[in-house]
Coordinates of C-alpha atoms in Angstrom, one line a residue:
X9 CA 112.1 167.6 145.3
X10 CA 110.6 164.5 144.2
X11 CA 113.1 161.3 143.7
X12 CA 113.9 160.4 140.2
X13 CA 111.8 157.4 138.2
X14 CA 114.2 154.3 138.6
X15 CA 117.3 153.6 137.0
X16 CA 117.6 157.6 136.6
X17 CA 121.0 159.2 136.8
X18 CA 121.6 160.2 140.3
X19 CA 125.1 161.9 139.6
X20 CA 127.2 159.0 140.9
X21 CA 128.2 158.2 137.4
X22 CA 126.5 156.2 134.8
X23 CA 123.8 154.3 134.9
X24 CA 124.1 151.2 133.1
X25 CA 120.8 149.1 132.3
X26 CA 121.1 145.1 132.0
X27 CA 118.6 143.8 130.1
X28 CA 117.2 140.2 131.2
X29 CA 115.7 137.8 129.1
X30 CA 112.8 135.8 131.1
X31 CA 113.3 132.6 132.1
X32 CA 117.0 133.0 132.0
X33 CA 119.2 132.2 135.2
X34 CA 122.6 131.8 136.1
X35 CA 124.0 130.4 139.3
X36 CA 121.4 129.3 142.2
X37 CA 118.3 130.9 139.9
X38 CA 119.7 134.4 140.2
X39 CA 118.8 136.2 136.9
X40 CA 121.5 136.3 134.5
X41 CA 122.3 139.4 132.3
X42 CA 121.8 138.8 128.2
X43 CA 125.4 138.8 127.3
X44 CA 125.7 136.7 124.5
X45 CA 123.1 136.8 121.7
X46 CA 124.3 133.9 120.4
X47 CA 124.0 131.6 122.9
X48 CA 122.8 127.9 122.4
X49 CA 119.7 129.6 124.5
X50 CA 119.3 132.1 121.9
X51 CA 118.7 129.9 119.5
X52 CA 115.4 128.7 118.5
X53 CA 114.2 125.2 119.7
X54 CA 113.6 124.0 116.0
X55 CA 117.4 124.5 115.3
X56 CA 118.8 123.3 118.5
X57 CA 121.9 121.1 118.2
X58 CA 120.5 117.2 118.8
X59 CA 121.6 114.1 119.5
X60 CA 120.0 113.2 116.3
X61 CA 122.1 110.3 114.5
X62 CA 124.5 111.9 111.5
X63 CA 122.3 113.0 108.5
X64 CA 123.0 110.8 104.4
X65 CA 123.9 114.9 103.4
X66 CA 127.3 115.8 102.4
X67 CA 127.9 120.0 102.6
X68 CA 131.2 120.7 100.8
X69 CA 132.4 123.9 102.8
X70 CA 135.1 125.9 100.5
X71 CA 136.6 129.1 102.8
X72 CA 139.7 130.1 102.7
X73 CA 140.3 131.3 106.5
X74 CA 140.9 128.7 108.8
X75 CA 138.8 130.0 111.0
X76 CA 135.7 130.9 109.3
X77 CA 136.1 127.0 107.8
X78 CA 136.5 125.5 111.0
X79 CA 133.3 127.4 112.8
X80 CA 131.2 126.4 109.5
X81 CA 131.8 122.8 109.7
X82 CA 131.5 122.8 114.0
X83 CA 127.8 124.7 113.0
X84 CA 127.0 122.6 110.3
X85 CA 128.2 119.2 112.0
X86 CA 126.4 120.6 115.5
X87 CA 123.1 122.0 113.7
X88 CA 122.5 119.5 110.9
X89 CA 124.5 116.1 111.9
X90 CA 125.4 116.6 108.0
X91 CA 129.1 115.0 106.4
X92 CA 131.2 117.6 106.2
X93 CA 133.5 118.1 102.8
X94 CA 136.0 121.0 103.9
X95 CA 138.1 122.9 101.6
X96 CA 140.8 126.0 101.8
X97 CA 140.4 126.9 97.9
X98 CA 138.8 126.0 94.8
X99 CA 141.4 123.7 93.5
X100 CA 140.6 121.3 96.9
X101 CA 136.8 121.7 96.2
X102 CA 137.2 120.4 92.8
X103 CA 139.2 117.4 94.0
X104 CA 136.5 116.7 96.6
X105 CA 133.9 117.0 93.6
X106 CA 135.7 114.7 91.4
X107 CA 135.4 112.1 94.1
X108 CA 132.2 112.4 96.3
X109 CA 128.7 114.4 95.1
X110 CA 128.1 116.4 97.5
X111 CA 124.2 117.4 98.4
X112 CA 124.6 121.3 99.1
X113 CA 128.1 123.9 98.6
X114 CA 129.0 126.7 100.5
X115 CA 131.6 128.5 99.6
X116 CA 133.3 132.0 100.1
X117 CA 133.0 134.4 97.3
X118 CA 136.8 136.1 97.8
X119 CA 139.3 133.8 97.8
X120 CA 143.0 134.1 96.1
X121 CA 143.7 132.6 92.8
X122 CA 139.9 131.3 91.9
X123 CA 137.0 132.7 94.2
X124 CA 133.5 131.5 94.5
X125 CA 131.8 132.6 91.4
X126 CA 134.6 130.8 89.3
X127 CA 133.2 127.8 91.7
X128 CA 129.8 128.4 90.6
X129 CA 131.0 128.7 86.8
X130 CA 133.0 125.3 87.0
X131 CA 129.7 123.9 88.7
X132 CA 127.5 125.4 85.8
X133 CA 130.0 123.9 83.4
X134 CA 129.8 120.2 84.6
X135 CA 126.2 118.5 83.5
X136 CA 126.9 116.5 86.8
X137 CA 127.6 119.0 89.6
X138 CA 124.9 122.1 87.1
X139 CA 121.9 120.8 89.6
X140 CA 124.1 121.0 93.2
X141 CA 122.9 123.8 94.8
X142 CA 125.4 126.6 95.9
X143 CA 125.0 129.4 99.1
X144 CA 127.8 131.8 98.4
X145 CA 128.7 133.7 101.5
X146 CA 130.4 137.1 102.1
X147 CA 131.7 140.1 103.7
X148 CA 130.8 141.8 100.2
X149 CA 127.4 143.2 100.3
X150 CA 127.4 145.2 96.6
X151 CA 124.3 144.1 94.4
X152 CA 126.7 144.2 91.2
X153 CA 128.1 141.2 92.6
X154 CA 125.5 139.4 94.3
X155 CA 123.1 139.5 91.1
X156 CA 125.5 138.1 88.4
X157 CA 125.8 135.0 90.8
X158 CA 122.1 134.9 91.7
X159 CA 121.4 134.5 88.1
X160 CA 123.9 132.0 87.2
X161 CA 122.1 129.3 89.6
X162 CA 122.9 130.6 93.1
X163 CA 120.4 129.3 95.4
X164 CA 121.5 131.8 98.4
X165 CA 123.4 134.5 99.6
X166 CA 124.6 134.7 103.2
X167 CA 126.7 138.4 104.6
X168 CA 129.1 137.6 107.0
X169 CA 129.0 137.3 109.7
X170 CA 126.7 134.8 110.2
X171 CA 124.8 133.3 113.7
X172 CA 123.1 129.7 113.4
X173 CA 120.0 131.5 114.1
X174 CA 120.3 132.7 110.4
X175 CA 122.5 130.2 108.6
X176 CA 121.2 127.1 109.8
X177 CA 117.6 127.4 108.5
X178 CA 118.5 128.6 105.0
X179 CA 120.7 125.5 104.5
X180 CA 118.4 122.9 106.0
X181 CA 116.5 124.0 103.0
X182 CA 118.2 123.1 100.4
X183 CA 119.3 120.0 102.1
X184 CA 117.0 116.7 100.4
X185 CA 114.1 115.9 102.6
X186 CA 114.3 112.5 104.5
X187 CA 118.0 112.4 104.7
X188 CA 118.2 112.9 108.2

């Protein structure tokens, strides 16, 4: 009977495969399983956090989970050394706007009382916030929604959830040039 090819069954059980990114090493060099996808090592080197001095951008953030707001503006601060504007609803985003212009909004599309597309229509309604653009980001995936916003000035649409591998680049974008 010939052996089987490695990493066979040998009917001791399963056998369980650890992939292994190369050049990745944990303790004393040993090779160190890929556990977490999104890692800081994961990410790509143009989107690596810095030590780069605080951008001139201001990013209003509108989410209504305390969580979800909290890890946007740790990403955003890390990522893109950008101000951060943060807001629970729609109400608090509209006080930030009436004070400070910010350079890019993100916002939640379902939120209680107002959501994000009666963001975007208060934007499109004000001749001073119409040219702000807006990424609109959500667990809702149906094209009936996501099209009405596109077409009302939405520059991006973002499914939750979201890695900086993804998120970072597509607001860096929309960010003015030079500000950082």
């Amino acid at each position: 009977m010939t052996p089987p090819p490695p990493g066979a069954p040998h009917g001791r059980g399963p056998t369980v495969v650890v992939r292994q990114r190369a050049g990745r090493t944990g303790a004393a060099g040993a090779p160190r399983p890929d556990v977490d996808d999104h890692s800081a090592e994961a990410i790509p080197a143009r989107i690596q956090p810095s030590a780069a001095p605080q951008r001139t951008s201001t990013v209003l953030c509108v989410e209504d989970s305390p969580i979800h707001l909290r890890l946007l503006t740790r990403q955003i601060e890390q990522y893109l050394h950008c101000r951060i504007l943060s807001a629970a609803s729609v109400e608090a985003a509209v006080a930030h706007l009436l004070d400070v212009r910010p350079d890019l909004v993100l916002t939640d599309l379902m939120m209680p009382d107002l959501d994000g597309a009666d963001l975007v229509a208060i934007l499109q309604s004000r001749p001073e916030w119409r040219d702000i653009p807006v990424i609109v980001h959500s667990v809702v995936s149906d094209l009936a929604r996501v099209h009405p916003l596109i077409s009302s000035g939405v520059k991006d649409y973002m499914l939750k959830p979201f890695v900086p591998e993804t998120m970072i680049p597509r607001l860096n974008r929309l960010l003015p040039a030079g500000s950082a």
